[in-house]
PDB file of C-alpha atoms in Angstrom:
ATOM      1  CA  UNK O1114    -161.218  20.459 155.871  1.00 54.00           C
ATOM      2  CA  UNK O1115    -161.856  24.143 155.108  1.00 56.00           C
ATOM      3  CA  UNK O1116    -160.566  26.865 157.440  1.00 53.00           C
ATOM      4  CA  UNK O1117    -164.244  27.163 158.836  1.00 59.00           C
ATOM      5  CA  UNK O1118    -163.651  23.359 160.089  1.00 57.00           C
ATOM      6  CA  UNK O1119    -160.523  24.252 161.384  1.00 53.00           C
ATOM      7  CA  UNK O1120    -161.250  27.474 163.364  1.00 51.00           C
ATOM      8  CA  UNK O1121    -164.366  25.959 164.886  1.00 52.00           C
ATOM      9  CA  UNK O1122    -162.255  22.923 166.240  1.00 52.00           C
ATOM     10  CA  UNK O1123    -159.551  25.748 167.070  1.00 48.00           C
ATOM     11  CA  UNK O1124    -162.262  27.533 169.391  1.00 51.00           C
ATOM     12  CA  UNK O1125    -163.697  24.159 170.506  1.00 52.00           C
ATOM     13  CA  UNK O1126    -160.130  23.281 171.862  1.00 50.00           C
ATOM     14  CA  UNK O1127    -159.617  26.336 173.613  1.00 47.00           C
ATOM     15  CA  UNK O1128    -163.046  26.592 174.954  1.00 48.00           C
ATOM     16  CA  UNK O1129    -162.654  22.980 176.267  1.00 49.00           C
ATOM     17  CA  UNK O1130    -159.179  24.307 177.861  1.00 49.00           C
ATOM     18  CA  UNK O1131    -160.172  27.295 179.338  1.00 49.00           C
ATOM     19  CA  UNK O1132    -163.458  25.571 181.457  1.00 53.00           C
ATOM     20  CA  UNK O1133    -161.551  23.791 183.728  1.00 58.00           C
ATOM     21  CA  UNK O1134    -158.862  26.910 183.827  1.00 54.00           C
ATOM     22  CA  UNK O1135    -161.737  28.691 185.040  1.00 54.00           C
ATOM     23  CA  UNK O1136    -162.826  26.644 187.538  1.00 53.00           C
ATOM     24  CA  UNK O1137    -158.944  26.426 189.021  1.00 53.00           C
ATOM     25  CA  UNK O1138    -159.020  30.212 188.744  1.00 56.00           C
ATOM     26  CA  UNK O1139    -162.304  30.381 190.716  1.00 61.00           C
ATOM     27  CA  UNK O1140    -161.621  27.544 193.254  1.00 63.00           C
ATOM     28  CA  UNK O1141    -158.068  29.757 193.980  1.00 68.00           C
ATOM     29  CA  UNK O1142    -160.114  32.998 194.249  1.00 67.00           C
ATOM     30  CA  UNK O1143    -162.499  31.575 196.286  1.00 66.00           C
ATOM     31  CA  UNK O1144    -159.459  30.243 199.037  1.00 70.00           C
ATOM     32  CA  UNK O1145    -157.813  33.122 198.867  1.00 66.00           C
ATOM     33  CA  UNK O1146    -161.289  35.088 199.989  1.00 64.00           C
ATOM     34  CA  UNK O1147    -161.838  31.949 202.361  1.00 65.00           C
ATOM     35  CA  UNK O1148    -158.197  32.976 203.613  1.00 73.00           C
ATOM     36  CA  UNK O1149    -158.526  36.583 204.150  1.00 67.00           C
ATOM     37  CA  UNK O1150    -162.164  36.260 205.819  1.00 63.00           C
ATOM     38  CA  UNK O1151    -160.798  33.829 208.278  1.00 68.00           C
ATOM     39  CA  UNK O1152    -157.791  36.010 208.948  1.00 74.00           C
ATOM     40  CA  UNK O1153    -160.086  38.791 209.113  1.00 72.00           C
ATOM     41  CA  UNK O1154    -162.450  37.201 211.885  1.00 62.00           C
ATOM     42  CA  UNK O1155    -159.199  35.672 213.562  1.00 72.00           C
ATOM     43  CA  UNK O1156    -157.890  39.568 214.132  1.00 67.00           C
ATOM     44  CA  UNK O1157    -161.316  40.838 214.993  1.00 62.00           C
ATOM     45  CA  UNK O1158    -161.767  38.264 217.147  1.00 68.00           C
ATOM     46  CA  UNK O1159    -158.257  38.983 218.609  1.00 66.00           C
ATOM     47  CA  UNK O1160    -159.017  42.700 218.838  1.00 72.00           C
ATOM     48  CA  UNK O1161    -162.457  41.910 220.592  1.00 58.00           C
ATOM     49  CA  UNK O1162    -160.724  39.742 223.299  1.00 66.00           C
ATOM     50  CA  UNK O1163    -158.137  42.301 223.931  1.00 63.00           C
ATOM     51  CA  UNK O1164    -160.800  45.009 224.286  1.00 59.00           C
ATOM     52  CA  UNK O1165    -162.907  42.270 226.781  1.00 55.00           C
ATOM     53  CA  UNK O1166    -159.499  41.812 228.796  1.00 63.00           C
ATOM     54  CA  UNK O1167    -158.811  45.585 228.765  1.00 58.00           C
ATOM     55  CA  UNK O1168    -162.685  46.106 230.008  1.00 54.00           C
ATOM     56  CA  UNK O1169    -162.458  43.493 232.503  1.00 52.00           C
ATOM     57  CA  UNK O1170    -158.773  44.154 234.233  1.00 54.00           C
ATOM     58  CA  UNK O1171    -160.354  48.248 234.615  1.00 54.00           C
ATOM     59  CA  UNK O1172    -163.102  46.707 236.420  1.00 51.00           C
ATOM     60  CA  UNK O1173    -161.127  44.826 238.543  1.00 55.00           C
ATOM     61  CA  UNK O1174    -158.377  47.357 238.964  1.00 52.00           C
ATOM     62  CA  UNK O1175    -161.740  50.030 240.157  1.00 54.00           C
ATOM     63  CA  UNK O1176    -163.041  47.245 242.443  1.00 52.00           C
ATOM     64  CA  UNK O1177    -159.944  46.607 243.760  1.00 57.00           C
ATOM     65  CA  UNK O1178    -159.258  50.474 244.522  1.00 68.00           C
ATOM     66  CA  UNK O1179    -162.537  50.930 245.911  1.00 73.00           C
ATOM     67  CA  UNK O1180    -162.544  47.961 248.294  1.00 59.00           C
ATOM     68  CA  UNK O1181    -159.225  49.109 249.600  1.00 73.00           C
ATOM     69  CA  UNK O1182    -160.422  52.717 249.962  1.00 81.00           C
ATOM     70  CA  UNK O1183    -163.181  50.862 252.088  1.00 83.00           C
ATOM     71  CA  UNK O1184    -160.832  48.927 253.733  1.00 83.00           C
ATOM     72  CA  UNK O1185    -158.821  51.939 255.188  1.00 89.00           C
ATOM     73  CA  UNK O1186    -162.006  53.925 255.795  1.00 91.00           C
ATOM     74  CA  UNK O1187    -163.075  51.118 257.917  1.00 91.00           C
ATOM     75  CA  UNK O1188    -159.866  50.733 259.939  1.00 92.00           C
ATOM     76  CA  UNK O1189    -159.595  54.595 260.561  1.00 94.00           C
ATOM     77  CA  UNK O1190    -162.682  54.391 261.919  1.00 95.00           C
ATOM     78  CA  UNK O1191    -162.159  51.286 264.052  1.00 95.00           C
ATOM     79  CA  UNK O1192    -158.633  52.757 265.125  1.00 96.00           C
ATOM     80  CA  UNK O1193    -159.837  56.327 266.087  1.00 95.00           C
ATOM     81  CA  UNK O1194    -162.959  55.032 267.682  1.00 96.00           C
ATOM     82  CA  UNK O1195    -160.363  52.675 269.986  1.00 97.00           C
ATOM     83  CA  UNK O1196    -158.172  55.779 270.970  1.00 97.00           C
ATOM     84  CA  UNK O1197    -161.313  57.773 271.699  1.00 97.00           C
ATOM     85  CA  UNK O1198    -163.287  55.112 273.983  1.00 97.00           C
ATOM     86  CA  UNK O1199    -159.814  54.966 275.769  1.00 97.00           C
ATOM     87  CA  UNK O1200    -159.575  58.450 276.532  1.00 97.00           C
ATOM     88  CA  UNK O1201    -163.075  58.439 277.773  1.00 97.00           C
ATOM     89  CA  UNK O1202    -162.394  55.626 280.041  1.00 97.00           C
ATOM     90  CA  UNK O1203    -159.236  57.627 281.503  1.00 97.00           C
ATOM     91  CA  UNK O1204    -161.315  60.785 281.932  1.00 95.00           C
ATOM     92  CA  UNK O1205    -163.561  58.947 283.854  1.00 94.00           C
ATOM     93  CA  UNK O1206    -161.316  57.223 285.918  1.00 95.00           C
ATOM     94  CA  UNK O1207    -159.782  60.420 286.451  1.00 92.00           C
ATOM     95  CA  UNK O1208    -162.873  62.241 287.777  1.00 90.00           C
ATOM     96  CA  UNK O1209    -163.358  58.827 289.843  1.00 89.00           C
ATOM     97  CA  UNK O1210    -160.298  59.584 291.625  1.00 87.00           C
ATOM     98  CA  UNK O1211    -160.548  63.180 291.916  1.00 84.00           C
ATOM     99  CA  UNK O1212    -164.318  63.291 293.212  1.00 77.00           C
ATOM    100  CA  UNK O1213    -164.174  60.537 295.780  1.00 71.00           C
ATOM    101  CA  UNK O1214    -163.004  63.192 298.609  1.00 60.00           C
ATOM    102  CA  UNK O1215    -165.278  65.944 297.882  1.00 58.00           C
ATOM    103  CA  UNK O1216    -168.603  66.640 299.552  1.00 56.00           C
ATOM    104  CA  UNK O1217    -170.545  65.034 297.008  1.00 60.00           C
ATOM    105  CA  UNK O1218    -168.964  61.402 296.749  1.00 60.00           C
ATOM    106  CA  UNK O1219    -171.935  59.873 298.410  1.00 61.00           C
ATOM    107  CA  UNK O1220    -174.163  61.384 296.006  1.00 69.00           C
ATOM    108  CA  UNK O1221    -171.764  60.575 292.941  1.00 78.00           C
ATOM    109  CA  UNK O1222    -169.529  57.954 293.695  1.00 82.00           C
ATOM    110  CA  UNK O1223    -171.775  55.173 292.499  1.00 84.00           C
ATOM    111  CA  UNK O1224    -172.780  56.989 289.183  1.00 87.00           C
ATOM    112  CA  UNK O1225    -169.216  57.536 288.748  1.00 88.00           C
ATOM    113  CA  UNK O1226    -168.239  53.945 289.051  1.00 90.00           C
ATOM    114  CA  UNK O1227    -171.073  53.200 286.438  1.00 92.00           C
ATOM    115  CA  UNK O1228    -169.091  55.482 284.044  1.00 94.00           C
ATOM    116  CA  UNK O1229    -165.959  54.029 284.381  1.00 95.00           C
ATOM    117  CA  UNK O1230    -167.058  50.729 283.954  1.00 96.00           C
ATOM    118  CA  UNK O1231    -169.703  51.318 280.816  1.00 97.00           C
ATOM    119  CA  UNK O1232    -166.255  53.248 279.187  1.00 97.00           C
ATOM    120  CA  UNK O1233    -163.748  50.978 279.891  1.00 97.00           C
ATOM    121  CA  UNK O1234    -166.640  48.192 278.256  1.00 97.00           C
ATOM    122  CA  UNK O1235    -166.907  50.961 275.292  1.00 97.00           C
ATOM    123  CA  UNK O1236    -163.109  50.750 274.845  1.00 97.00           C
ATOM    124  CA  UNK O1237    -162.461  46.849 275.269  1.00 97.00           C
ATOM    125  CA  UNK O1238    -165.326  46.791 272.942  1.00 97.00           C
ATOM    126  CA  UNK O1239    -163.438  48.844 270.313  1.00 97.00           C
ATOM    127  CA  UNK O1240    -160.090  47.198 270.902  1.00 97.00           C
ATOM    128  CA  UNK O1241    -162.066  43.861 269.812  1.00 96.00           C
ATOM    129  CA  UNK O1242    -163.004  45.615 266.867  1.00 96.00           C
ATOM    130  CA  UNK O1243    -159.320  46.933 265.991  1.00 96.00           C
ATOM    131  CA  UNK O1244    -158.461  43.246 266.592  1.00 95.00           C
ATOM    132  CA  UNK O1245    -160.566  42.015 263.933  1.00 94.00           C
ATOM    133  CA  UNK O1246    -159.542  44.686 261.342  1.00 92.00           C
ATOM    134  CA  UNK O1247    -155.859  44.304 261.557  1.00 84.00           C
ATOM    135  CA  UNK O1248    -153.171  44.142 260.769  1.00 94.00           C
ATOM    136  CA  UNK O1249    -151.118  42.624 263.925  1.00 94.00           C
ATOM    137  CA  UNK O1250    -148.905  45.430 263.672  1.00 93.00           C
ATOM    138  CA  UNK O1251    -151.933  47.742 265.126  1.00 96.00           C
ATOM    139  CA  UNK O1252    -154.273  45.409 267.045  1.00 96.00           C
ATOM    140  CA  UNK O1253    -150.792  44.175 269.122  1.00 96.00           C
ATOM    141  CA  UNK O1254    -150.552  47.838 270.110  1.00 97.00           C
ATOM    142  CA  UNK O1255    -154.411  48.124 270.931  1.00 97.00           C
ATOM    143  CA  UNK O1256    -154.249  45.344 273.151  1.00 96.00           C
ATOM    144  CA  UNK O1257    -151.437  46.545 275.125  1.00 97.00           C
ATOM    145  CA  UNK O1258    -153.019  50.006 275.088  1.00 97.00           C
ATOM    146  CA  UNK O1259    -155.987  48.617 276.933  1.00 97.00           C
ATOM    147  CA  UNK O1260    -154.078  46.556 279.108  1.00 97.00           C
ATOM    148  CA  UNK O1261    -152.642  49.715 280.198  1.00 97.00           C
ATOM    149  CA  UNK O1262    -155.700  51.470 280.599  1.00 97.00           C
ATOM    150  CA  UNK O1263    -156.819  48.989 282.664  1.00 97.00           C
ATOM    151  CA  UNK O1264    -154.337  49.223 285.095  1.00 96.00           C
ATOM    152  CA  UNK O1265    -154.335  52.448 285.130  1.00 97.00           C
ATOM    153  CA  UNK O1266    -158.185  52.286 285.841  1.00 96.00           C
ATOM    154  CA  UNK O1267    -157.880  49.484 288.424  1.00 95.00           C
ATOM    155  CA  UNK O1268    -155.034  52.194 290.494  1.00 95.00           C
ATOM    156  CA  UNK O1269    -157.469  55.050 290.521  1.00 94.00           C
ATOM    157  CA  UNK O1270    -160.564  52.815 291.821  1.00 93.00           C
ATOM    158  CA  UNK O1271    -158.367  51.852 294.420  1.00 93.00           C
ATOM    159  CA  UNK O1272    -156.719  55.286 295.489  1.00 92.00           C
ATOM    160  CA  UNK O1273    -160.788  56.406 295.430  1.00 90.00           C
ATOM    161  CA  UNK O1274    -161.741  53.527 297.374  1.00 90.00           C
ATOM    162  CA  UNK O1275    -158.787  54.320 299.928  1.00 90.00           C
ATOM    163  CA  UNK O1276    -159.647  58.360 299.821  1.00 88.00           C
ATOM    164  CA  UNK O1277    -163.543  57.610 301.184  1.00 87.00           C
ATOM    165  CA  UNK O1278    -162.532  54.648 303.485  1.00 91.00           C
ATOM    166  CA  UNK O1279    -161.480  56.405 306.243  1.00 90.00           C
ATOM    167  CA  UNK O1280    -164.720  59.034 306.050  1.00 89.00           C
ATOM    168  CA  UNK O1281    -166.925  55.994 305.978  1.00 90.00           C
ATOM    169  CA  UNK O1282    -165.546  54.724 308.917  1.00 93.00           C
ATOM    170  CA  UNK O1283    -165.899  57.747 310.621  1.00 92.00           C
ATOM    171  CA  UNK O1284    -169.696  57.712 309.856  1.00 91.00           C
ATOM    172  CA  UNK O1285    -170.046  54.268 311.127  1.00 93.00           C
ATOM    173  CA  UNK O1286    -168.494  55.546 314.654  1.00 95.00           C
ATOM    174  CA  UNK O1287    -171.019  58.112 314.394  1.00 93.00           C
ATOM    175  CA  UNK O1288    -173.491  55.767 313.838  1.00 93.00           C
ATOM    176  CA  UNK O1289    -172.380  52.607 316.447  1.00 93.00           C
ATOM    177  CA  UNK O1290    -170.254  54.726 318.802  1.00 94.00           C
ATOM    178  CA  UNK O1291    -166.557  55.037 319.757  1.00 92.00           C
ATOM    179  CA  UNK O1292    -167.160  51.760 321.974  1.00 93.00           C
ATOM    180  CA  UNK O1293    -168.166  49.682 318.694  1.00 95.00           C
ATOM    181  CA  UNK O1294    -165.357  47.430 316.959  1.00 95.00           C
ATOM    182  CA  UNK O1295    -165.334  50.683 314.420  1.00 95.00           C
ATOM    183  CA  UNK O1296    -164.539  52.897 317.031  1.00 95.00           C
ATOM    184  CA  UNK O1297    -162.089  50.591 318.464  1.00 95.00           C
ATOM    185  CA  UNK O1298    -160.558  50.343 314.771  1.00 95.00           C
ATOM    186  CA  UNK O1299    -160.285  54.467 314.362  1.00 94.00           C
ATOM    187  CA  UNK O1300    -158.093  54.576 317.700  1.00 95.00           C
ATOM    188  CA  UNK O1301    -155.897  51.907 316.589  1.00 95.00           C
ATOM    189  CA  UNK O1302    -155.263  53.621 313.170  1.00 94.00           C
ATOM    190  CA  UNK O1303    -155.167  57.136 314.603  1.00 93.00           C
ATOM    191  CA  UNK O1304    -152.755  55.654 317.712  1.00 93.00           C
ATOM    192  CA  UNK O1305    -150.491  53.756 314.818  1.00 91.00           C
ATOM    193  CA  UNK O1306    -150.167  56.963 312.693  1.00 88.00           C
ATOM    194  CA  UNK O1307    -148.931  59.092 315.643  1.00 88.00           C
ATOM    195  CA  UNK O1308    -146.277  56.637 316.453  1.00 85.00           C
ATOM    196  CA  UNK O1309    -145.212  55.969 312.887  1.00 83.00           C
ATOM    197  CA  UNK O1310    -145.320  60.285 312.175  1.00 78.00           C
ATOM    198  CA  UNK O1311    -141.390  60.110 311.853  1.00 71.00           C
ATOM    199  CA  UNK O1312    -141.048  56.644 310.220  1.00 68.00           C
ATOM    200  CA  UNK O1313    -140.575  56.448 306.445  1.00 62.00           C
ATOM    201  CA  UNK O1314    -143.609  55.336 304.522  1.00 56.00           C
ATOM    202  CA  UNK O1315    -143.057  51.538 304.552  1.00 52.00           C
ATOM    203  CA  UNK O1316    -146.176  50.439 302.418  1.00 47.00           C
ATOM    204  CA  UNK O1317    -149.055  48.767 302.901  1.00 44.00           C
ATOM    205  CA  UNK O1318    -147.974  45.247 302.307  1.00 43.00           C
ATOM    206  CA  UNK O1319    -144.320  45.632 303.671  1.00 49.00           C
ATOM    207  CA  UNK O1320    -142.627  45.430 307.155  1.00 54.00           C
ATOM    208  CA  UNK O1321    -139.392  45.397 308.642  1.00 55.00           C
ATOM    209  CA  UNK O1322    -138.205  43.677 311.710  1.00 59.00           C
ATOM    210  CA  UNK O1323    -136.018  46.723 312.984  1.00 67.00           C
ATOM    211  CA  UNK O1324    -139.145  48.828 314.316  1.00 74.00           C
ATOM    212  CA  UNK O1325    -139.788  50.409 316.974  1.00 80.00           C
ATOM    213  CA  UNK O1326    -141.713  48.330 320.151  1.00 83.00           C
ATOM    214  CA  UNK O1327    -144.136  50.971 320.455  1.00 86.00           C
ATOM    215  CA  UNK O1328    -144.803  50.728 316.686  1.00 85.00           C
ATOM    216  CA  UNK O1329    -144.774  47.378 316.297  1.00 86.00           C
ATOM    217  CA  UNK O1330    -147.156  47.381 319.099  1.00 90.00           C
ATOM    218  CA  UNK O1331    -149.307  49.928 317.819  1.00 91.00           C
ATOM    219  CA  UNK O1332    -149.669  47.928 314.001  1.00 90.00           C
ATOM    220  CA  UNK O1333    -150.520  44.856 316.012  1.00 91.00           C
ATOM    221  CA  UNK O1334    -153.635  46.644 317.453  1.00 94.00           C
ATOM    222  CA  UNK O1335    -154.708  47.762 314.160  1.00 93.00           C
ATOM    223  CA  UNK O1336    -154.661  44.546 312.694  1.00 93.00           C
ATOM    224  CA  UNK O1337    -156.610  43.403 315.889  1.00 94.00           C
ATOM    225  CA  UNK O1338    -158.898  45.507 315.648  1.00 95.00           C
ATOM    226  CA  UNK O1339    -159.330  45.325 311.845  1.00 94.00           C
ATOM    227  CA  UNK O1340    -160.281  41.043 312.639  1.00 94.00           C
ATOM    228  CA  UNK O1341    -163.468  42.038 315.101  1.00 95.00           C
ATOM    229  CA  UNK O1342    -164.820  43.942 312.151  1.00 95.00           C
ATOM    230  CA  UNK O1343    -167.955  42.750 311.483  1.00 94.00           C
ATOM    231  CA  UNK O1344    -167.644  40.741 307.907  1.00 90.00           C
ATOM    232  CA  UNK O1345    -170.294  43.072 305.644  1.00 90.00           C
ATOM    233  CA  UNK O1346    -167.282  45.966 306.378  1.00 94.00           C
ATOM    234  CA  UNK O1347    -164.192  43.629 306.316  1.00 92.00           C
ATOM    235  CA  UNK O1348    -163.435  45.325 303.069  1.00 94.00           C
ATOM    236  CA  UNK O1349    -163.610  48.841 304.247  1.00 93.00           C
ATOM    237  CA  UNK O1350    -161.613  48.158 307.020  1.00 93.00           C
ATOM    238  CA  UNK O1351    -158.930  46.428 304.938  1.00 93.00           C
ATOM    239  CA  UNK O1352    -158.974  49.464 302.928  1.00 93.00           C
ATOM    240  CA  UNK O1353    -158.694  51.855 306.439  1.00 93.00           C
ATOM    241  CA  UNK O1354    -155.464  49.964 307.524  1.00 92.00           C
ATOM    242  CA  UNK O1355    -154.070  49.647 304.096  1.00 90.00           C
ATOM    243  CA  UNK O1356    -154.494  53.638 303.711  1.00 87.00           C
ATOM    244  CA  UNK O1357    -152.958  53.829 307.367  1.00 85.00           C
ATOM    245  CA  UNK O1358    -149.537  52.746 305.697  1.00 82.00           C
ATOM    246  CA  UNK O1359    -149.642  54.396 302.568  1.00 80.00           C
ATOM    247  CA  UNK O1360    -151.321  52.331 300.231  1.00 84.00           C
ATOM    248  CA  UNK O1361    -152.158  55.164 297.931  1.00 84.00           C
ATOM    249  CA  UNK O1362    -148.742  56.493 297.439  1.00 86.00           C
ATOM    250  CA  UNK O1363    -147.463  53.106 296.355  1.00 87.00           C
ATOM    251  CA  UNK O1364    -151.035  52.841 293.829  1.00 90.00           C
ATOM    252  CA  UNK O1365    -150.105  56.349 292.660  1.00 90.00           C
ATOM    253  CA  UNK O1366    -146.582  55.200 291.999  1.00 92.00           C
ATOM    254  CA  UNK O1367    -147.895  52.194 290.094  1.00 93.00           C
ATOM    255  CA  UNK O1368    -150.474  54.518 288.173  1.00 93.00           C
ATOM    256  CA  UNK O1369    -147.812  57.259 287.291  1.00 94.00           C
ATOM    257  CA  UNK O1370    -145.666  54.662 285.840  1.00 95.00           C
ATOM    258  CA  UNK O1371    -148.325  52.761 283.646  1.00 95.00           C
ATOM    259  CA  UNK O1372    -149.801  56.452 282.395  1.00 95.00           C
ATOM    260  CA  UNK O1373    -145.640  56.824 281.139  1.00 96.00           C
ATOM    261  CA  UNK O1374    -146.304  53.531 279.770  1.00 97.00           C
ATOM    262  CA  UNK O1375    -149.438  54.525 277.967  1.00 96.00           C
ATOM    263  CA  UNK O1376    -148.215  57.867 276.454  1.00 96.00           C
ATOM    264  CA  UNK O1377    -145.254  56.283 275.011  1.00 97.00           C
ATOM    265  CA  UNK O1378    -147.769  52.826 273.846  1.00 97.00           C
ATOM    266  CA  UNK O1379    -149.854  55.577 272.569  1.00 97.00           C
ATOM    267  CA  UNK O1380    -147.085  57.466 270.384  1.00 97.00           C
ATOM    268  CA  UNK O1381    -146.460  54.013 268.727  1.00 97.00           C
ATOM    269  CA  UNK O1382    -149.941  53.204 268.168  1.00 97.00           C
ATOM    270  CA  UNK O1383    -150.513  56.923 266.555  1.00 96.00           C
ATOM    271  CA  UNK O1384    -147.480  56.739 264.547  1.00 96.00           C
ATOM    272  CA  UNK O1385    -148.295  52.857 263.331  1.00 96.00           C
ATOM    273  CA  UNK O1386    -151.529  53.925 262.556  1.00 96.00           C
ATOM    274  CA  UNK O1387    -150.719  56.844 260.137  1.00 94.00           C
ATOM    275  CA  UNK O1388    -147.956  55.307 258.548  1.00 93.00           C
ATOM    276  CA  UNK O1389    -150.802  52.053 257.821  1.00 92.00           C
ATOM    277  CA  UNK O1390    -153.284  54.449 256.592  1.00 91.00           C
ATOM    278  CA  UNK O1391    -151.160  56.153 254.228  1.00 89.00           C
ATOM    279  CA  UNK O1392    -149.478  53.608 252.828  1.00 80.00           C
ATOM    280  CA  UNK O1393    -150.602  52.630 249.155  1.00 76.00           C
ATOM    281  CA  UNK O1394    -153.433  50.326 248.691  1.00 60.00           C
ATOM    282  CA  UNK O1395    -151.177  47.242 247.516  1.00 49.00           C
ATOM    283  CA  UNK O1396    -149.311  47.225 250.286  1.00 42.00           C
TER     284      UNK O1396
END
């Protein structure tokens, strides 16, 4: 075989070996490219997930902060509305008590009573809202405050009724005459108060055994006269009788005690509300 034949055979051999080698190299390159693409895709997905999570966290944080601010504003409104409603009720109650003995009492008394009832209802409604909003640290204080408010209003109303009871009885005496059961009660009360002028205030519902006979007899006459009052005015008779034994003094003492407790409870309420509203949102 000549040199040209040998060269041709060698070229053919090289070509035969080169084709599979090229195929192998190509496959390796393709695999490498696929792995690179896969890694790139995974990196892109990871980056996308991270971006999505960061965006979602930001939205959640913003939503939490918005909700916390809304809750804080709602509670602030509820807390302040409750305290203002309580003060409106206290003001109305005090006006009722102070005006009951004036010349205008017959014209304004029922209207003032209606104002007190409306203000008290408003305070109780506001207290219910505070209980709904919470937390317990505030709602329990609100419940205590409204309980003291009820006590103050009750004593103010009682003192107002006591103050107007004697004038109301005198009006009935003018209409029915001194010989009527109303005149008998008025005379008995005047006699008792004269006999008791030098005696210590015993209170409307307390009685000691060691009292002078004249005073005991005068008190018995008051009781007998009270029982003879016609039924429609029995409550009035009870008030006149109680006032003759300084019931307003007892009521004022109760009222003053409740008022002092109210002031202390109000300070605690305000301090607790301030602490809560100024606390971080996460609290």
